[in-house]
Amino acid sequence: MLVQRSQQLSPTTNELLNICPRFRILVIGKTGIGKSSLINRAFGIKEAADGKRGYANIEKELISEQNDRFILHDSRGLEPGERVNYGAITSFIHRRRSHPDVKERLHAVWFCFQIPLVDHGERLMERGMEEFLRMKREVFGNVPTIFVFTKYDKLLDYIEGMSDDVEMDPEQQAEDYLKKYCIGPIQQLTKEHNIPPIAVTMRRGYELMHERLIELTFKEVSECFTAQLDEPSPVPVVTMIAQRMVPSLKIEGSIQVGRRRYWRALASSPNFRGYTIWDCLGVIHTDIISVWNFHDPSGVRLLLHHFHFGSVL
């Protein structure tokens, strides 16, 4: 009897993930600027690249075996005169941003640019991208969009090599440089003035930059999708589940999921008449494991769950 009753309890994550099983993100940027490394670190996978180097089919859904809670759409940058790629990107975004099914919508966009060393004649972007950004509001609507500036370590090395003032903080100089040569030009093109300087590097000791990117993405996604739906949106939850950089978001996600039903139920037994606290703890345990989204090819999580909560499986 205990097994039969428990089978009627369904983890909250099952309901949410049935509505929206994956976080769908579009990453735009030229080949070679660090997009794959960024995705690999943010979502805890080994390899995000697919297909021939330098080629990206924006329509293709890239799903990693190491983390199947996100879908990556990749697009190369916009070189001058590349009307085909421009048309493909705008068509994709228009179709995805207002899709009636939330799991098919585009949940976030990362615009990736390599930080230019202007004294070396480098540009932030080509003219094709400049034209595209002038149309940002029309093309993207309210899709959460984050601008990411890569190769921050090269900027630091450049500043440290050029500065004669040992008292000047290289990171403060780098922040000023980003505002002038990266944020400023994008603000002029998009007419948006609340663009935070999100810079990233693969250099050890700067992992907080990636965490800040994840936190900002989650914040933008939450504000966008929570406001769109009468019921609590599954999109912020699956965003937390997909990322593997910020443990605090996992904890917050576990709490949010639990509050929807079972944790409140422990103090309201009439709603769960016929079930034991052990039954409720079993589904809470399942929800927590789902939110943390560990890569577990050997199925250790399932074995441990069965060992501790065998009656609720």
mmCIF file of C-alpha atoms in Angstrom:
data_model
loop_
_atom_site.group_PDB
_atom_site.id
_atom_site.type_symbol
_atom_site.label_atom_id
_atom_site.label_comp_id
_atom_site.label_asym_id
_atom_site.label_seq_id
_atom_site.Cartn_x
_atom_site.Cartn_y
_atom_site.Cartn_z
ATOM 1 C CA MET A 1 0.000 0.000 0.000
ATOM 2 C CA LEU A 2 2.794 2.423 0.809
ATOM 3 C CA VAL A 3 4.352 1.991 -2.608
ATOM 4 C CA GLN A 4 1.035 2.478 -4.409
ATOM 5 C CA ARG A 5 0.224 5.684 -2.506
ATOM 6 C CA SER A 6 3.708 7.095 -2.997
ATOM 7 C CA GLN A 7 3.595 6.596 -6.734
ATOM 8 C CA GLN A 8 0.851 9.215 -6.874
ATOM 9 C CA LEU A 9 3.266 11.864 -5.596
ATOM 10 C CA SER A 10 5.138 13.547 -8.413
ATOM 11 C CA PRO A 11 8.231 15.735 -7.922
ATOM 12 C CA THR A 12 7.605 19.396 -8.703
ATOM 13 C CA THR A 13 10.571 19.433 -11.063
ATOM 14 C CA ASN A 14 8.804 16.838 -13.217
ATOM 15 C CA GLU A 15 5.895 19.219 -13.729
ATOM 16 C CA LEU A 16 8.150 22.191 -14.504
ATOM 17 C CA LEU A 17 10.438 20.252 -16.825
ATOM 18 C CA ASN A 18 7.483 18.783 -18.686
ATOM 19 C CA ILE A 19 6.546 22.359 -19.571
ATOM 20 C CA CYS A 20 10.080 23.538 -20.339
ATOM 21 C CA PRO A 21 12.755 20.809 -20.193
ATOM 22 C CA ARG A 22 15.687 22.914 -21.420
ATOM 23 C CA PHE A 23 17.087 26.429 -21.212
ATOM 24 C CA ARG A 24 17.392 27.701 -24.790
ATOM 25 C CA ILE A 25 20.233 30.137 -25.443
ATOM 26 C CA LEU A 26 21.584 31.784 -28.583
ATOM 27 C CA VAL A 27 25.267 32.750 -28.644
ATOM 28 C CA ILE A 28 26.329 35.233 -31.320
ATOM 29 C CA GLY A 29 29.960 35.996 -32.109
ATOM 30 C CA LYS A 30 32.830 35.395 -34.477
ATOM 31 C CA THR A 31 34.785 32.149 -34.448
ATOM 32 C CA GLY A 32 37.894 32.133 -32.294
ATOM 33 C CA ILE A 33 36.821 34.627 -29.631
ATOM 34 C CA GLY A 34 36.170 32.046 -26.922
ATOM 35 C CA LYS A 35 32.481 31.186 -27.283
ATOM 36 C CA SER A 36 32.986 27.444 -26.853
ATOM 37 C CA SER A 37 35.167 27.859 -23.767
ATOM 38 C CA LEU A 38 32.551 30.172 -22.273
ATOM 39 C CA ILE A 39 29.737 27.687 -22.837
ATOM 40 C CA ASN A 40 31.817 24.771 -21.587
ATOM 41 C CA ARG A 41 32.596 26.483 -18.303
ATOM 42 C CA ALA A 42 29.149 27.992 -17.694
ATOM 43 C CA PHE A 43 27.265 24.733 -18.262
ATOM 44 C CA GLY A 44 29.886 22.296 -17.013
ATOM 45 C CA ILE A 45 30.539 20.369 -20.216
ATOM 46 C CA LYS A 46 33.665 19.306 -22.073
ATOM 47 C CA GLU A 47 32.911 20.462 -25.605
ATOM 48 C CA ALA A 48 30.248 22.767 -27.020
ATOM 49 C CA ALA A 49 31.555 22.953 -30.569
ATOM 50 C CA ASP A 50 29.812 21.064 -33.337
ATOM 51 C CA GLY A 51 30.498 20.710 -37.023
ATOM 52 C CA LYS A 52 33.172 22.506 -39.056
ATOM 53 C CA ARG A 53 35.210 25.243 -37.454
ATOM 54 C CA GLY A 54 33.956 28.656 -38.538
ATOM 55 C CA TYR A 55 30.549 27.332 -39.590
ATOM 56 C CA ALA A 56 27.426 27.651 -37.516
ATOM 57 C CA ASN A 57 23.862 26.739 -38.382
ATOM 58 C CA ILE A 58 21.706 28.834 -36.092
ATOM 59 C CA GLU A 59 18.713 26.517 -36.518
ATOM 60 C CA LYS A 60 20.565 23.451 -35.238
ATOM 61 C CA GLU A 61 19.799 22.506 -31.636
ATOM 62 C CA LEU A 62 23.036 21.558 -29.907
ATOM 63 C CA ILE A 63 22.407 19.420 -26.810
ATOM 64 C CA SER A 64 25.301 18.059 -24.740
ATOM 65 C CA GLU A 65 25.337 14.534 -23.367
ATOM 66 C CA GLN A 66 27.067 15.910 -20.256
ATOM 67 C CA ASN A 67 24.263 18.421 -19.563
ATOM 68 C CA ASP A 68 20.971 17.956 -21.381
ATOM 69 C CA ARG A 69 19.187 20.818 -19.596
ATOM 70 C CA PHE A 70 20.156 23.468 -22.134
ATOM 71 C CA ILE A 71 19.932 23.931 -25.879
ATOM 72 C CA LEU A 72 22.630 25.930 -27.612
ATOM 73 C CA HIS A 73 22.037 27.795 -30.854
ATOM 74 C CA ASP A 74 25.278 29.138 -32.301
ATOM 75 C CA SER A 75 25.722 31.938 -34.808
ATOM 76 C CA ARG A 76 28.910 33.388 -36.177
ATOM 77 C CA GLY A 77 29.380 37.138 -36.366
ATOM 78 C CA LEU A 78 28.100 39.438 -39.055
ATOM 79 C CA GLU A 79 30.752 40.383 -41.574
ATOM 80 C CA PRO A 80 30.085 43.256 -44.004
ATOM 81 C CA GLY A 81 27.594 42.272 -46.700
ATOM 82 C CA GLU A 82 26.605 38.964 -45.068
ATOM 83 C CA ARG A 83 22.897 39.390 -45.754
ATOM 84 C CA VAL A 84 22.293 35.623 -45.677
ATOM 85 C CA ASN A 85 23.499 35.292 -42.095
ATOM 86 C CA TYR A 86 21.724 38.517 -41.115
ATOM 87 C CA GLY A 87 18.461 37.163 -42.511
ATOM 88 C CA ALA A 88 18.936 33.801 -40.802
ATOM 89 C CA ILE A 89 19.510 35.406 -37.399
ATOM 90 C CA THR A 90 16.600 37.853 -37.617
ATOM 91 C CA SER A 91 14.212 35.177 -38.903
ATOM 92 C CA PHE A 92 15.244 32.779 -36.137
ATOM 93 C CA ILE A 93 14.817 35.385 -33.392
ATOM 94 C CA HIS A 94 11.463 36.657 -34.670
ATOM 95 C CA ARG A 95 10.119 33.119 -34.771
ATOM 96 C CA ARG A 96 11.496 32.049 -31.405
ATOM 97 C CA ARG A 97 10.864 35.153 -29.320
ATOM 98 C CA SER A 98 7.075 34.931 -29.501
ATOM 99 C CA HIS A 99 6.505 31.194 -29.932
ATOM 100 C CA PRO A 100 3.287 30.129 -28.146
ATOM 101 C CA ASP A 101 5.061 27.176 -26.506
ATOM 102 C CA VAL A 102 7.449 28.425 -23.826
ATOM 103 C CA LYS A 103 9.877 25.533 -24.326
ATOM 104 C CA GLU A 104 10.324 26.579 -27.972
ATOM 105 C CA ARG A 105 10.997 30.215 -27.165
ATOM 106 C CA LEU A 106 14.416 31.800 -27.088
ATOM 107 C CA HIS A 107 15.167 32.321 -23.401
ATOM 108 C CA ALA A 108 18.380 34.352 -23.599
ATOM 109 C CA VAL A 109 21.044 35.700 -25.962
ATOM 110 C CA TRP A 110 24.742 36.175 -25.321
ATOM 111 C CA PHE A 111 26.402 38.648 -27.702
ATOM 112 C CA CYS A 112 30.125 37.830 -27.579
ATOM 113 C CA PHE A 113 32.873 40.249 -28.606
ATOM 114 C CA GLN A 114 36.612 39.957 -28.172
ATOM 115 C CA ILE A 115 37.945 42.999 -26.346
ATOM 116 C CA PRO A 116 39.850 44.981 -29.001
ATOM 117 C CA LEU A 117 43.308 46.434 -28.457
ATOM 118 C CA VAL A 118 42.673 49.691 -30.281
ATOM 119 C CA ASP A 119 46.340 50.693 -30.338
ATOM 120 C CA HIS A 120 46.934 47.543 -32.393
ATOM 121 C CA GLY A 121 44.283 48.541 -34.912
ATOM 122 C CA GLU A 122 41.692 46.035 -33.648
ATOM 123 C CA ARG A 123 37.963 46.740 -33.899
ATOM 124 C CA LEU A 124 35.213 45.730 -31.507
ATOM 125 C CA MET A 125 32.936 44.682 -34.352
ATOM 126 C CA GLU A 126 32.525 44.758 -38.115
ATOM 127 C CA ARG A 127 30.102 47.122 -39.837
ATOM 128 C CA GLY A 128 27.636 44.301 -40.398
ATOM 129 C CA MET A 129 27.296 43.873 -36.641
ATOM 130 C CA GLU A 130 26.998 47.624 -36.150
ATOM 131 C CA GLU A 131 24.017 47.706 -38.503
ATOM 132 C CA PHE A 132 22.503 44.728 -36.721
ATOM 133 C CA LEU A 133 22.791 46.337 -33.277
ATOM 134 C CA ARG A 134 21.065 49.480 -34.494
ATOM 135 C CA MET A 135 18.036 47.243 -35.063
ATOM 136 C CA LYS A 136 18.379 45.439 -31.712
ATOM 137 C CA ARG A 137 15.075 46.566 -30.182
ATOM 138 C CA GLU A 138 13.132 45.729 -33.319
ATOM 139 C CA VAL A 139 14.785 42.325 -33.784
ATOM 140 C CA PHE A 140 15.080 41.060 -30.189
ATOM 141 C CA GLY A 141 12.059 42.638 -28.543
ATOM 142 C CA ASN A 142 12.167 41.713 -24.843
ATOM 143 C CA VAL A 143 14.405 38.630 -25.180
ATOM 144 C CA PRO A 144 17.022 38.853 -22.380
ATOM 145 C CA THR A 145 20.259 39.940 -24.048
ATOM 146 C CA ILE A 146 23.680 40.036 -22.399
ATOM 147 C CA PHE A 147 26.831 41.522 -23.953
ATOM 148 C CA VAL A 148 29.927 39.481 -23.122
ATOM 149 C CA PHE A 149 33.487 40.670 -23.730
ATOM 150 C CA THR A 150 36.068 37.894 -23.992
ATOM 151 C CA LYS A 151 39.861 37.637 -23.673
ATOM 152 C CA TYR A 152 39.948 39.929 -20.642
ATOM 153 C CA ASP A 153 43.339 38.450 -19.722
ATOM 154 C CA LYS A 154 44.876 39.892 -22.894
ATOM 155 C CA LEU A 155 43.555 43.328 -21.961
ATOM 156 C CA LEU A 156 45.115 43.044 -18.488
ATOM 157 C CA ASP A 157 48.462 41.983 -19.985
ATOM 158 C CA TYR A 158 48.294 44.912 -22.417
ATOM 159 C CA ILE A 159 47.515 47.431 -19.648
ATOM 160 C CA GLU A 160 50.215 46.104 -17.336
ATOM 161 C CA GLY A 161 52.747 46.289 -20.158
ATOM 162 C CA MET A 162 51.806 49.845 -21.123
ATOM 163 C CA SER A 163 51.367 51.440 -17.683
ATOM 164 C CA ASP A 164 54.322 53.182 -16.039
ATOM 165 C CA ASP A 165 52.374 54.020 -12.883
ATOM 166 C CA VAL A 166 52.738 51.088 -10.476
ATOM 167 C CA GLU A 167 50.139 52.632 -8.150
ATOM 168 C CA MET A 168 47.376 52.455 -10.765
ATOM 169 C CA ASP A 169 45.094 49.441 -10.357
ATOM 170 C CA PRO A 170 45.224 47.432 -13.630
ATOM 171 C CA GLU A 171 41.693 46.110 -13.089
ATOM 172 C CA GLN A 172 40.313 49.636 -12.603
ATOM 173 C CA GLN A 173 42.105 50.704 -15.782
ATOM 174 C CA ALA A 174 40.629 47.687 -17.550
ATOM 175 C CA GLU A 175 37.122 48.627 -16.362
ATOM 176 C CA ASP A 176 37.576 52.171 -17.668
ATOM 177 C CA TYR A 177 38.859 50.753 -20.964
ATOM 178 C CA LEU A 178 35.807 48.496 -21.282
ATOM 179 C CA LYS A 179 33.443 51.416 -20.691
ATOM 180 C CA LYS A 180 35.181 53.529 -23.330
ATOM 181 C CA TYR A 181 35.902 51.033 -26.098
ATOM 182 C CA CYS A 182 33.259 48.329 -25.576
ATOM 183 C CA ILE A 183 30.253 49.547 -23.586
ATOM 184 C CA GLY A 184 30.221 53.054 -25.023
ATOM 185 C CA PRO A 185 30.036 52.051 -28.713
ATOM 186 C CA ILE A 186 27.261 49.511 -28.001
ATOM 187 C CA GLN A 187 25.287 52.097 -26.042
ATOM 188 C CA GLN A 188 25.484 54.460 -28.989
ATOM 189 C CA LEU A 189 24.297 51.812 -31.428
ATOM 190 C CA THR A 190 21.480 50.317 -29.334
ATOM 191 C CA LYS A 191 20.415 53.516 -27.509
ATOM 192 C CA GLU A 192 20.475 51.476 -24.295
ATOM 193 C CA HIS A 193 22.342 52.900 -21.320
ATOM 194 C CA ASN A 194 22.086 50.170 -18.683
ATOM 195 C CA ILE A 195 24.592 47.721 -20.193
ATOM 196 C CA PRO A 196 26.827 46.208 -17.469
ATOM 197 C CA PRO A 197 30.462 45.485 -18.425
ATOM 198 C CA ILE A 198 30.508 41.675 -18.380
ATOM 199 C CA ALA A 199 34.033 40.564 -19.237
ATOM 200 C CA VAL A 200 35.349 37.006 -19.029
ATOM 201 C CA THR A 201 38.621 35.141 -19.232
ATOM 202 C CA MET A 202 39.707 31.542 -18.896
ATOM 203 C CA ARG A 203 42.619 32.602 -16.699
ATOM 204 C CA ARG A 204 42.643 31.012 -13.243
ATOM 205 C CA GLY A 205 41.483 33.278 -10.450
ATOM 206 C CA TYR A 206 38.819 35.055 -12.488
ATOM 207 C CA GLU A 207 35.991 32.538 -12.168
ATOM 208 C CA LEU A 208 33.842 35.212 -10.484
ATOM 209 C CA MET A 209 33.456 36.850 -13.884
ATOM 210 C CA HIS A 210 31.634 33.794 -15.185
ATOM 211 C CA GLU A 211 29.531 33.623 -12.044
ATOM 212 C CA ARG A 212 28.516 37.249 -12.558
ATOM 213 C CA LEU A 213 27.476 36.447 -16.116
ATOM 214 C CA ILE A 214 25.304 33.543 -14.925
ATOM 215 C CA GLU A 215 23.750 35.643 -12.161
ATOM 216 C CA LEU A 216 22.940 38.454 -14.575
ATOM 217 C CA THR A 217 21.470 36.023 -17.101
ATOM 218 C CA PHE A 218 19.272 34.453 -14.425
ATOM 219 C CA LYS A 219 18.138 37.909 -13.251
ATOM 220 C CA GLU A 220 17.196 39.006 -16.785
ATOM 221 C CA VAL A 221 15.436 35.720 -17.557
ATOM 222 C CA SER A 222 13.482 35.847 -14.293
ATOM 223 C CA GLU A 223 12.302 39.402 -14.903
ATOM 224 C CA CYS A 224 11.289 38.624 -18.474
ATOM 225 C CA PHE A 225 9.437 35.345 -18.038
ATOM 226 C CA THR A 226 7.945 35.889 -14.608
ATOM 227 C CA ALA A 227 6.178 38.945 -15.970
ATOM 228 C CA GLN A 228 4.849 37.095 -19.019
ATOM 229 C CA LEU A 229 3.021 34.221 -17.352
ATOM 230 C CA ASP A 230 0.230 34.139 -14.772
ATOM 231 C CA GLU A 231 1.621 30.941 -13.253
ATOM 232 C CA PRO A 232 5.208 30.780 -11.946
ATOM 233 C CA SER A 233 7.382 30.329 -15.011
ATOM 234 C CA PRO A 234 9.504 27.185 -15.390
ATOM 235 C CA VAL A 235 12.093 29.130 -17.412
ATOM 236 C CA PRO A 236 13.989 30.685 -14.462
ATOM 237 C CA VAL A 237 14.006 27.271 -12.773
ATOM 238 C CA VAL A 238 15.447 25.471 -15.777
ATOM 239 C CA THR A 239 17.989 28.312 -16.135
ATOM 240 C CA MET A 240 19.195 27.529 -12.607
ATOM 241 C CA ILE A 241 19.220 23.828 -13.355
ATOM 242 C CA ALA A 242 21.211 24.224 -16.585
ATOM 243 C CA GLN A 243 24.025 26.389 -15.207
ATOM 244 C CA ARG A 244 26.867 24.761 -13.288
ATOM 245 C CA MET A 245 28.851 27.768 -12.101
ATOM 246 C CA VAL A 246 26.930 29.319 -9.195
ATOM 247 C CA PRO A 247 26.067 27.000 -6.270
ATOM 248 C CA SER A 248 23.997 29.713 -4.563
ATOM 249 C CA LEU A 249 21.561 29.667 -7.486
ATOM 250 C CA LYS A 250 21.201 25.903 -7.087
ATOM 251 C CA ILE A 251 20.311 26.392 -3.445
ATOM 252 C CA GLU A 252 17.832 29.125 -4.332
ATOM 253 C CA GLY A 253 16.369 26.873 -7.010
ATOM 254 C CA SER A 254 15.892 24.009 -4.573
ATOM 255 C CA ILE A 255 14.038 26.323 -2.191
ATOM 256 C CA GLN A 256 11.825 27.786 -4.913
ATOM 257 C CA VAL A 257 10.873 24.372 -6.245
ATOM 258 C CA GLY A 258 10.178 23.011 -2.770
ATOM 259 C CA ARG A 259 7.985 25.934 -1.813
ATOM 260 C CA ARG A 260 5.617 25.181 -4.656
ATOM 261 C CA ARG A 261 4.239 22.103 -2.968
ATOM 262 C CA TYR A 262 5.972 19.579 -0.782
ATOM 263 C CA TRP A 263 7.809 21.653 1.791
ATOM 264 C CA ARG A 264 4.600 23.502 2.608
ATOM 265 C CA ALA A 265 2.827 20.153 2.663
ATOM 266 C CA LEU A 266 4.933 18.945 5.561
ATOM 267 C CA ALA A 267 3.169 21.524 7.750
ATOM 268 C CA SER A 268 -0.227 20.866 6.151
ATOM 269 C CA SER A 269 -0.825 17.136 6.481
ATOM 270 C CA PRO A 270 -4.536 17.220 5.484
ATOM 271 C CA ASN A 271 -3.446 17.985 1.908
ATOM 272 C CA PHE A 272 -1.412 14.790 1.933
ATOM 273 C CA ARG A 273 -3.625 12.483 3.924
ATOM 274 C CA GLY A 274 -2.486 8.904 3.578
ATOM 275 C CA TYR A 275 1.160 9.776 2.917
ATOM 276 C CA THR A 276 4.034 9.758 5.358
ATOM 277 C CA ILE A 277 6.656 12.429 5.889
ATOM 278 C CA TRP A 278 9.082 9.910 4.366
ATOM 279 C CA ASP A 279 7.002 9.989 1.158
ATOM 280 C CA CYS A 280 7.241 13.779 1.004
ATOM 281 C CA LEU A 281 10.966 13.759 1.805
ATOM 282 C CA GLY A 282 11.482 11.323 -1.064
ATOM 283 C CA VAL A 283 10.023 13.676 -3.671
ATOM 284 C CA ILE A 284 11.826 16.649 -2.107
ATOM 285 C CA HIS A 285 15.074 14.704 -2.454
ATOM 286 C CA THR A 286 14.274 14.055 -6.118
ATOM 287 C CA ASP A 287 13.592 17.760 -6.684
ATOM 288 C CA ILE A 288 16.886 18.777 -5.061
ATOM 289 C CA ILE A 289 18.893 16.303 -7.157
ATOM 290 C CA SER A 290 17.120 17.510 -10.314
ATOM 291 C CA VAL A 291 17.951 21.137 -9.548
ATOM 292 C CA TRP A 292 21.631 20.382 -8.948
ATOM 293 C CA ASN A 293 21.777 18.550 -12.296
ATOM 294 C CA PHE A 294 24.938 16.551 -11.679
ATOM 295 C CA HIS A 295 26.588 14.777 -14.585
ATOM 296 C CA ASP A 296 26.036 11.159 -13.541
ATOM 297 C CA PRO A 297 26.591 8.736 -16.434
ATOM 298 C CA SER A 298 26.939 5.780 -14.030
ATOM 299 C CA GLY A 299 23.541 6.358 -12.423
ATOM 300 C CA VAL A 300 24.920 6.679 -8.888
ATOM 301 C CA ARG A 301 22.229 9.216 -7.936
ATOM 302 C CA LEU A 302 19.449 6.798 -8.814
ATOM 303 C CA LEU A 303 21.041 4.000 -6.797
ATOM 304 C CA LEU A 304 21.480 6.204 -3.739
ATOM 305 C CA HIS A 305 17.936 7.511 -4.025
ATOM 306 C CA HIS A 306 16.576 3.980 -4.258
ATOM 307 C CA PHE A 307 18.672 2.968 -1.252
ATOM 308 C CA HIS A 308 17.374 5.813 0.925
ATOM 309 C CA PHE A 309 13.856 6.267 -0.493
ATOM 310 C CA GLY A 310 13.123 2.965 -2.163
ATOM 311 C CA SER A 311 9.458 3.146 -1.174
ATOM 312 C CA VAL A 312 8.841 6.309 -3.186
ATOM 313 C CA LEU A 313 10.290 5.091 -6.477
#
